Short mmCIF file of C-alpha atoms and ligand atoms in Angstrom, two decimals:
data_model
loop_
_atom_site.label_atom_id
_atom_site.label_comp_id
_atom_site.label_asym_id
_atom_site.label_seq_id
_atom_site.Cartn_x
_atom_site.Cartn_y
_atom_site.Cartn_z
CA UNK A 1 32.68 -31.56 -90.60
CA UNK A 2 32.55 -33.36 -87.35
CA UNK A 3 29.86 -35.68 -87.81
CA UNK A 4 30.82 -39.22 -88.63
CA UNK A 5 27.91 -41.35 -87.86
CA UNK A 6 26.57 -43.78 -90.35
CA UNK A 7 22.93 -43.94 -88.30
CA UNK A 8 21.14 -41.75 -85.79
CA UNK A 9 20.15 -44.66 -83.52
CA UNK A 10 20.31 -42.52 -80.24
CA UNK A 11 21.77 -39.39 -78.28
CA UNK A 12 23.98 -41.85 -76.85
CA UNK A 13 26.44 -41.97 -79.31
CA UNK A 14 26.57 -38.36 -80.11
CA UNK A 15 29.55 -36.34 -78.80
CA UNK A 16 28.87 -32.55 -77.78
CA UNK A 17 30.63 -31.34 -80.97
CA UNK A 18 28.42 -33.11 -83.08
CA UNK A 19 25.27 -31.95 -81.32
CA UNK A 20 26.33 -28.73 -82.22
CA UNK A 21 27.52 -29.13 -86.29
CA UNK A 22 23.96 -30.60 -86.55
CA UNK A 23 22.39 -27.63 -84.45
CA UNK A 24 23.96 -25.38 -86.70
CA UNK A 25 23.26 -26.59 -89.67
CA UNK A 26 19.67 -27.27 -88.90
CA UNK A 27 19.66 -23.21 -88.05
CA UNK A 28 20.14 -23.25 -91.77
CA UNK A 29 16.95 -25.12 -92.44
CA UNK A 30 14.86 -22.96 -90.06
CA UNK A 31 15.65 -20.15 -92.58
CA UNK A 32 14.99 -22.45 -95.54
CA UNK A 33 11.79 -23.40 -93.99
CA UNK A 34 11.05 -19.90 -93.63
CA UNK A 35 11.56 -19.05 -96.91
CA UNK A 36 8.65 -18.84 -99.74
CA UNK A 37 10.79 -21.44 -101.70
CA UNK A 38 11.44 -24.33 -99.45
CA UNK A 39 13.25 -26.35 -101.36
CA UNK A 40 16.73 -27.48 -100.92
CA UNK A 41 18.84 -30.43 -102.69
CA UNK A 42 20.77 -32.41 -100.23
CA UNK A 43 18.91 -35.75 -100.71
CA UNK A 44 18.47 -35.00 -104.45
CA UNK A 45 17.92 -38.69 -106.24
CA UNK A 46 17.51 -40.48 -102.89
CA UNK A 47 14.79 -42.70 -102.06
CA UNK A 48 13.71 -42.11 -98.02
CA UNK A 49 11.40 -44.78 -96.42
CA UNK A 50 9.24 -44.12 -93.30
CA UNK A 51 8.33 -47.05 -91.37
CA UNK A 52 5.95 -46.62 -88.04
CA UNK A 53 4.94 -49.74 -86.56
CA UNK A 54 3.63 -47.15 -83.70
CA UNK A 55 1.21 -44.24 -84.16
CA UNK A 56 2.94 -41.34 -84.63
CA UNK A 57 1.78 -37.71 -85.96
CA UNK A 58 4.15 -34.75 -85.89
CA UNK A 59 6.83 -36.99 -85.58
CA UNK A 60 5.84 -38.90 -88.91
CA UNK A 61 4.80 -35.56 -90.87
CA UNK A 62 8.08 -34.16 -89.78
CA UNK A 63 10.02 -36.53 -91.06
CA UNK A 64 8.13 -36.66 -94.60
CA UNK A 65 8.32 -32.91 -94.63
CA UNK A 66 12.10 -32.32 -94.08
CA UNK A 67 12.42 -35.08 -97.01
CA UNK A 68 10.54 -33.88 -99.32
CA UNK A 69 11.85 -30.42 -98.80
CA UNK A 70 15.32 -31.62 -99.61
CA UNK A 71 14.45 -33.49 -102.67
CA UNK A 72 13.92 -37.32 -101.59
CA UNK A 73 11.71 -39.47 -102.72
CA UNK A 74 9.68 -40.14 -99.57
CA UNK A 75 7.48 -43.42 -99.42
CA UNK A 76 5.62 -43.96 -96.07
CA UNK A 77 4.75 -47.94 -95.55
CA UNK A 78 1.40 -48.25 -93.62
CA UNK A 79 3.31 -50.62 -90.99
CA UNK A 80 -0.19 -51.28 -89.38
CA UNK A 81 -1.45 -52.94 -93.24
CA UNK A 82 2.17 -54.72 -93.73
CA UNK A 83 3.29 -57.97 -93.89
CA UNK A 84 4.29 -57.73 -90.16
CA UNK A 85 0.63 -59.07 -89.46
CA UNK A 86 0.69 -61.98 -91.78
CA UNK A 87 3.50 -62.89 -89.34
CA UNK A 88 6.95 -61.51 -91.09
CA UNK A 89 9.51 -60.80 -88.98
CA UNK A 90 10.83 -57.16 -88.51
CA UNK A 91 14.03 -58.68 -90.39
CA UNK A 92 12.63 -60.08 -93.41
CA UNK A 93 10.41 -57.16 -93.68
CA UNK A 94 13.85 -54.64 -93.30
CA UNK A 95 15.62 -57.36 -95.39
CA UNK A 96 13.04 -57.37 -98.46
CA UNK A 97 12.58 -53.28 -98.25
CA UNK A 98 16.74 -53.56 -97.93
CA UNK A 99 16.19 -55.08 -101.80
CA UNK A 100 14.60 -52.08 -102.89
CA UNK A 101 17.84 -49.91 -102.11
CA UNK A 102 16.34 -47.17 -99.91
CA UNK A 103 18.65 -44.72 -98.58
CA UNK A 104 17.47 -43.74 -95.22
CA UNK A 105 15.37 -45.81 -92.90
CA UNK A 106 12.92 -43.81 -90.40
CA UNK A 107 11.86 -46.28 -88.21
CA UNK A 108 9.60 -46.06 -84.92
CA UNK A 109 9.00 -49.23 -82.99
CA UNK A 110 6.92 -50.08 -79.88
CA UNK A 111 10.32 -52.26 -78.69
CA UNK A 112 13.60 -50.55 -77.10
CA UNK A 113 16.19 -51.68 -79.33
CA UNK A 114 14.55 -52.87 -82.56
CA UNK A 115 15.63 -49.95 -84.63
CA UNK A 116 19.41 -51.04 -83.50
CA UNK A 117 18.34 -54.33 -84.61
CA UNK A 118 17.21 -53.69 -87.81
CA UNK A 119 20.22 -51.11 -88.54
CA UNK A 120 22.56 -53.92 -88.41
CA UNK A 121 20.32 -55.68 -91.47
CA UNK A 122 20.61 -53.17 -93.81
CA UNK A 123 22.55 -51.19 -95.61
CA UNK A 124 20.96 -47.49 -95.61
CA UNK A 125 21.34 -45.03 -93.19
CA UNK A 126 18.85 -45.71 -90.33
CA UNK A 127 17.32 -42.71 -87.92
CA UNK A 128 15.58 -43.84 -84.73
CA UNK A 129 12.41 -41.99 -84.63
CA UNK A 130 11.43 -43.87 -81.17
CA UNK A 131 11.77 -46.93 -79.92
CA UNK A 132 9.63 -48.16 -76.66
CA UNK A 133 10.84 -46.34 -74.07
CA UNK A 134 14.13 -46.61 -74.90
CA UNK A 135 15.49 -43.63 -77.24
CA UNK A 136 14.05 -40.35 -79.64
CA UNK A 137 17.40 -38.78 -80.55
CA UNK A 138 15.40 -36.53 -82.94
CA UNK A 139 12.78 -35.15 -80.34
CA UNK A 140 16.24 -34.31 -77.96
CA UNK A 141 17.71 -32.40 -80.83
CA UNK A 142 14.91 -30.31 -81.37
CA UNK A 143 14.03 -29.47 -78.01
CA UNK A 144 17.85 -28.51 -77.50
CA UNK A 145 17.74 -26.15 -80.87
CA UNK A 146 14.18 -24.63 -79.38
CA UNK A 147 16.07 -24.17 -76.00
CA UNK A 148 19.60 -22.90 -77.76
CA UNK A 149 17.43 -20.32 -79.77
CA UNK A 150 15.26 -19.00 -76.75
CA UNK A 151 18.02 -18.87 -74.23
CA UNK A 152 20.76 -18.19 -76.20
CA UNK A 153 22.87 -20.78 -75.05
CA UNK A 154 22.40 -24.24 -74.35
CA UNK A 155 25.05 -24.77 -71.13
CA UNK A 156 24.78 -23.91 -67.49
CA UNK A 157 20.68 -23.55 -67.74
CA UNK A 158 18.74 -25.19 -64.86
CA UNK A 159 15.99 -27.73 -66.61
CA UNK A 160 12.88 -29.44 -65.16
CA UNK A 161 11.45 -32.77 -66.96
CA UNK A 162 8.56 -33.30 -65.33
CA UNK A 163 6.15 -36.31 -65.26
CA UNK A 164 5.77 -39.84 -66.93
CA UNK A 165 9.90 -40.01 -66.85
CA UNK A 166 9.86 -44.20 -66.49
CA UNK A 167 8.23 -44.78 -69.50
CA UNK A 168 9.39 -42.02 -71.76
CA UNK A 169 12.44 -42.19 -74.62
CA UNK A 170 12.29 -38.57 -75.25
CA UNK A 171 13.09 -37.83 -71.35
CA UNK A 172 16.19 -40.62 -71.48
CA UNK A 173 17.01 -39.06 -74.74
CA UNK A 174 16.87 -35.45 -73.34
CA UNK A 175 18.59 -36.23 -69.81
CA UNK A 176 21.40 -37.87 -71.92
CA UNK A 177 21.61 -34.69 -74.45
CA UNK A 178 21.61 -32.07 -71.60
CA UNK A 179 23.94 -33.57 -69.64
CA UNK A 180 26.19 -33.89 -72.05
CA UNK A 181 25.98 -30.17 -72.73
CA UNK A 182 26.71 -29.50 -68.87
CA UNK A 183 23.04 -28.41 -67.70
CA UNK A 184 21.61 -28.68 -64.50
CA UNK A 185 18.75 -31.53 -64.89
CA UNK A 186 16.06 -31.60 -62.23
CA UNK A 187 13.60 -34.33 -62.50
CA UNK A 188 9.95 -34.38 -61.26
CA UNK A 189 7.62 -37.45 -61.23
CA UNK A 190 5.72 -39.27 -58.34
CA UNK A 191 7.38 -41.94 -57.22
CA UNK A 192 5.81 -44.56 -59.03
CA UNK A 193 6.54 -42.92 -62.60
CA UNK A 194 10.63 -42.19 -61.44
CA UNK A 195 12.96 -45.18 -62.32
CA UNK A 196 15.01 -47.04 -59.78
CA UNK A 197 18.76 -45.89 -60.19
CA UNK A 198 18.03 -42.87 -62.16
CA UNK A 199 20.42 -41.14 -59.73
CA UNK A 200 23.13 -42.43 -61.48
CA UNK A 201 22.96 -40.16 -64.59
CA UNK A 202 23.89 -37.40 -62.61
CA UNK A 203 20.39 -35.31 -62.26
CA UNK A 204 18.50 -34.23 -58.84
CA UNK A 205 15.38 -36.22 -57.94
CA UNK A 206 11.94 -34.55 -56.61
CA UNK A 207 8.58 -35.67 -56.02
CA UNK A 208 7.31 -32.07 -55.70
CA UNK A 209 6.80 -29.69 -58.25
CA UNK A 210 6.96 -26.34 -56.09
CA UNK A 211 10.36 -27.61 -54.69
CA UNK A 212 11.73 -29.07 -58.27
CA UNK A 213 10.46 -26.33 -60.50
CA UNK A 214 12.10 -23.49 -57.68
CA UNK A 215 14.72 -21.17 -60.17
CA UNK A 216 14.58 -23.19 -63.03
CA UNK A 217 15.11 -21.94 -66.57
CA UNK A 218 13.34 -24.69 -68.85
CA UNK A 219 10.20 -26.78 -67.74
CA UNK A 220 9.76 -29.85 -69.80
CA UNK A 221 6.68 -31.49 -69.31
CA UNK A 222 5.77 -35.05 -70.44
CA UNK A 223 2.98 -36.85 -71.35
CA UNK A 224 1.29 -40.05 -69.04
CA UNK A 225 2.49 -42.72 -71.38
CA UNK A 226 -0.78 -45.03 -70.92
CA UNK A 227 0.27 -47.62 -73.95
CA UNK A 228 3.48 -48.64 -71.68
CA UNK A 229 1.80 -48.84 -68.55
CA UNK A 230 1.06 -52.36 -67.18
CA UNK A 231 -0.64 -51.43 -64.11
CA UNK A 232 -2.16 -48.24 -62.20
CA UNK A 233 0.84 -45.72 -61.88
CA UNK A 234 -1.18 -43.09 -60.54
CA UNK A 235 -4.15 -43.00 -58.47
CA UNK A 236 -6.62 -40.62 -60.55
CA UNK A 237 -5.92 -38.16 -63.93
CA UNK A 238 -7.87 -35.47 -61.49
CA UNK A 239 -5.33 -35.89 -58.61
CA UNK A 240 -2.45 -36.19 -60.97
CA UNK A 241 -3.10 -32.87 -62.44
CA UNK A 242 -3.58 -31.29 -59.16
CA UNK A 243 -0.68 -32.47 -57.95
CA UNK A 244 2.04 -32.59 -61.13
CA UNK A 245 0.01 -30.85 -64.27
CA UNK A 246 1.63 -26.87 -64.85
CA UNK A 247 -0.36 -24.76 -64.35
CA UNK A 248 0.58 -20.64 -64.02
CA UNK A 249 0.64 -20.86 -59.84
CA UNK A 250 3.36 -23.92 -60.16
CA UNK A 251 5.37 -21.91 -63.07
CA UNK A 252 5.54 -19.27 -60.68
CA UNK A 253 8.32 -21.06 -59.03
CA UNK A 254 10.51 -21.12 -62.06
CA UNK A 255 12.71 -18.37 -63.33
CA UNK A 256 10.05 -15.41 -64.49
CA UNK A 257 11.37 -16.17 -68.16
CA UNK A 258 10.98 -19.73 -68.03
CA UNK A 259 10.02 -21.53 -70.88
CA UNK A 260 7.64 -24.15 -71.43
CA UNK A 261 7.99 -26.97 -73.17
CA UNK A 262 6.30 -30.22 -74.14
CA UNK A 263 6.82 -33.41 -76.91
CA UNK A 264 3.03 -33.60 -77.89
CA UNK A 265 0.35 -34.60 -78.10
CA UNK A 266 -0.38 -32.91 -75.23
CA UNK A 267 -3.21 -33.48 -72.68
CA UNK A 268 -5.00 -30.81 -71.37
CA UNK A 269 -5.91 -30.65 -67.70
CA UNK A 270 -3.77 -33.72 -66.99
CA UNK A 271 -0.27 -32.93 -67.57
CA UNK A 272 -0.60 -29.40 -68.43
CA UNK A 273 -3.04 -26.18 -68.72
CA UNK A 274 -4.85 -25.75 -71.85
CA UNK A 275 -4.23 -21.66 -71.28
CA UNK A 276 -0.51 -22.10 -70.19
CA UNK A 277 0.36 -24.35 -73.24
CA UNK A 278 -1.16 -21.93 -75.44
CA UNK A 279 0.70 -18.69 -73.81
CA UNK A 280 2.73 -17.52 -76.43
CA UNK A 281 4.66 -15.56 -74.17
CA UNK A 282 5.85 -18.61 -71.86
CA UNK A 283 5.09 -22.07 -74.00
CA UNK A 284 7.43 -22.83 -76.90
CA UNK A 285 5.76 -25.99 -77.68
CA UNK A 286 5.13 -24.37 -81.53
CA UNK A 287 8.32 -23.52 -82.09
CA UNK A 288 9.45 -27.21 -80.58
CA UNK A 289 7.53 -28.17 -83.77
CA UNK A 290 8.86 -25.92 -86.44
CA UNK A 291 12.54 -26.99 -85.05
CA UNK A 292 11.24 -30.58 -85.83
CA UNK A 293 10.79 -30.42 -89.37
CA UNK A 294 14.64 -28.36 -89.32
CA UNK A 295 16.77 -30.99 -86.72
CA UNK A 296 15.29 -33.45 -89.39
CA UNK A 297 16.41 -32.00 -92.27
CA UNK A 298 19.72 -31.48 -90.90
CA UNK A 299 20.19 -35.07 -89.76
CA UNK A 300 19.29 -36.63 -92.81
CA UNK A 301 21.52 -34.31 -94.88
CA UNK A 302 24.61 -34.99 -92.81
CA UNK A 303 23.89 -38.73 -93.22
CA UNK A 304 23.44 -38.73 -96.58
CA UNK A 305 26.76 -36.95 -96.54
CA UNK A 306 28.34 -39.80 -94.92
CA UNK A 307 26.79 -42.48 -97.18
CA UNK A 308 28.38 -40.40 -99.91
CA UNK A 309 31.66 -40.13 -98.38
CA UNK A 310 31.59 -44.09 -97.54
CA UNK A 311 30.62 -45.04 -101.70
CA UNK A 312 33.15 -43.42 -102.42
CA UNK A 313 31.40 -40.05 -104.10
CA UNK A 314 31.58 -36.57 -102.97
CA UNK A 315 31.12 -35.95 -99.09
N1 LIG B 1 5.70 -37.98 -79.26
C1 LIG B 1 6.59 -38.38 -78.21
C2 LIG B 1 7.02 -39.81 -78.40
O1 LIG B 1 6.77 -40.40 -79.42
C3 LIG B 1 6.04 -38.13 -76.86
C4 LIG B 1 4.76 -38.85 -76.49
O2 LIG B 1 4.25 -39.67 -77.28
O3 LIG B 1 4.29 -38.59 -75.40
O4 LIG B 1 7.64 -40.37 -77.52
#
C-alpha cells in the first residue's frame, strides 16, 4: 500500500500515487455507501473526535458519517461551548482531549496552520478539515474522485476555478491536487479576489469568464468568502454575478459536456444559477457530496492503518 502518512494535514504532502491508492479505495466506499448495509469495520474499537472551531455543515456531517459507518466511536465537541472561550489555549485544549486517547483528530480552524500546530501535540492521527484559507485536503480529494468518475480520467482535462480564489483553502488545495495530476488549471477571479504571485504554481490567469471558461472540461465555482474579507473586494453581489456568477450563456463557452462543480454552500444568483446548479445533466455538485462521505472514509481507514502499523499491530 503506498500510503505512509501519519496525518492528512494538506494536499501538499501527498504524492500522485497516493492520491490515487486513496481514490481507489474510497471507490470501494461509494459501493459500501450504496449498499442497504452500510456498515464496514476499519475503525472498529476506535474512538474519532470532531473538533470545529468554524461552522461547518456537510463537511462536519461527512466526517461523522464516514465514522460511524466504519465502526468508530464518533464524539463531536461543540468547539463554540468549549473551554476555548474561558480562554484555553488550542494546546491545552488538544493536550487534555490528547488524555482521553482519541484516535483521529478532525479538526477545522478559522487560522492557516493551527491544525499543523496542534498535530505536533498529540499523538492520534490528525485530518485537516480546513484551516483559514490555508488548506481542505479532503474537499480536493473528493472533487478529484467526482471529476475521475465523470470524466473517466483525472489527467490532461482543462479545469476552471472560478471566483473568491484569495481567500479560499479548497481552491489552494485543488490547484495543488490537479497540478500534481498534470491538468490544465485556468483560474478566474476579478482582480481584487486573485492573489499576487499565483503565477508561480503553474496555472493561467483571467479576469474574464467568456475568455477563461473557452474549451474547458471542469468549471469549479467558489463561494465569496465574506468571513475572511477585511474590506470591500467587490463592488456589488448584483454586478458580481453579472459579471463572474455561471450561468447557462457563460457555460456555453466550456466544452458541451462540461461539468459543474461547486464546495457548498452555495449562493444562488451570486456565484452561480439556482437552475444551472440544480441541472442534473451538467452540475455534479450532489455527487461532490456523496464522494465526501466516501474520500472520508477512505482517509481515515488508511490512517488508522498506519497507526496500526506504527503500534506495532496488524497494518
Ligand atoms: N465548505 C468549503 C470550506 O469550508 C467552501 C466554503 O465554505 O465556501 O472551505
Amino acid at each position: 500500500m503506498t500510503f505512509t502518512h501519519r496525518h492528512l494535514l494538506g494536499i501538499e504532502h501527498l504524492r500522485q500515487d497516493e492520491i490515487t491508492t486513496l481514490l481507489d479505495l474510497a471507490e470501494d466506499y461509494v459501493t459500501l455507501n450504496r449498499a442497504t448495509q452500510k456498515h464496514g469495520d476499519a475503525l472498529a474499537g476506535l474512538t474519532q473526535v470532531n473538533m470545529f472551531f468554524e461552522n461547518s455543515t456537510r463537511t462536519q456531517a461527512s466526517f461523522e458519517l464516514a465514522g460511524k459507518r466504519l465502526g468508530a466511536d464518533v464524539m463531536n465537541m461543540a468547539m463554540q461551548a468549549s473551554s476555548i472561550t474561558k480562554g484555553e489555549t488550542l494546546i491545552d485544549t488538544a493536550m487534555t482531549l490528547n488524555a482521553m486517547h482519541p484516535d483521529l483528530l478532525v479538526v477545522r480552524h478559522p487560522h492557516s496552520g493551527a491544525v499543523d500546530l496542534l498535530a505536533q501535540k498529540v499523538n492520534c492521527a490528525v485530518l485537516n478539515a480546513g484551516d483559514g484559507r490555508h488548506e481542505h485536503p479532503t474537499q480536493a480529494l473528493l472533487d478529484a474522485l467526482t471529476i475521475r468518475r465523470a470524466k473517466g480520467r483525472l489527467h490532461r482535462l482543462s479545469i476552471a476555478i472560478c471566483g473568491d480564489i484569495a481567500h479560499s483553502r479548497v481552491a489552494r488545495s485543488n490547484i495543488i491536487l490537479l497540478g500534481k495530476m498534470e491538468n490544465r488549471i485556468r483560474l478566474i477571479a476579478p482582480p481584487t479576489l486573485m492573489p499576487a504571485g499565483i503565477g508561480e504554481f503553474g496555472v493561467e490567469v483571467y479576469d474574464d469568464m467568456a475568455e477563461g471558461l473557452k474549451d474547458v472540461d471542469v468549471v469549479m465555482m467558489l463561494r465569496l468568502q465574506r468571513e475572511r474579507m477585511d474590506g470591500g473586494f467587490i463592488p456589488s453581489s448584483r454586478e458580481y454575478y453579472h459579471r463572474y456568477g455561471l450561468d447557462a450563456a457563460k457555460l456555453a463557452h466550456a466544452k458541451p459536456d462540461a461539468i459543474v462543480m461547486h464546495p457548498g454552500p452555495m449562493n444562488r444568483g451570486v456565484e452561480i444559477d439556482g437552475t444551472l446548479a440544480d441541472d442534473i445533466n451538467r452540475s455534479v455538485i450532489q455527487d461532490q457530496v456523496e464522494m465526501g462521505v466516501a474520500v472520508r472514509m477512505a482517509a481515515m481507514d488508511l490512517l488508522a492503518r498506519n497507526q496500526r502499523a506504527l503500534q506495532g499491530g496488524v497494518a
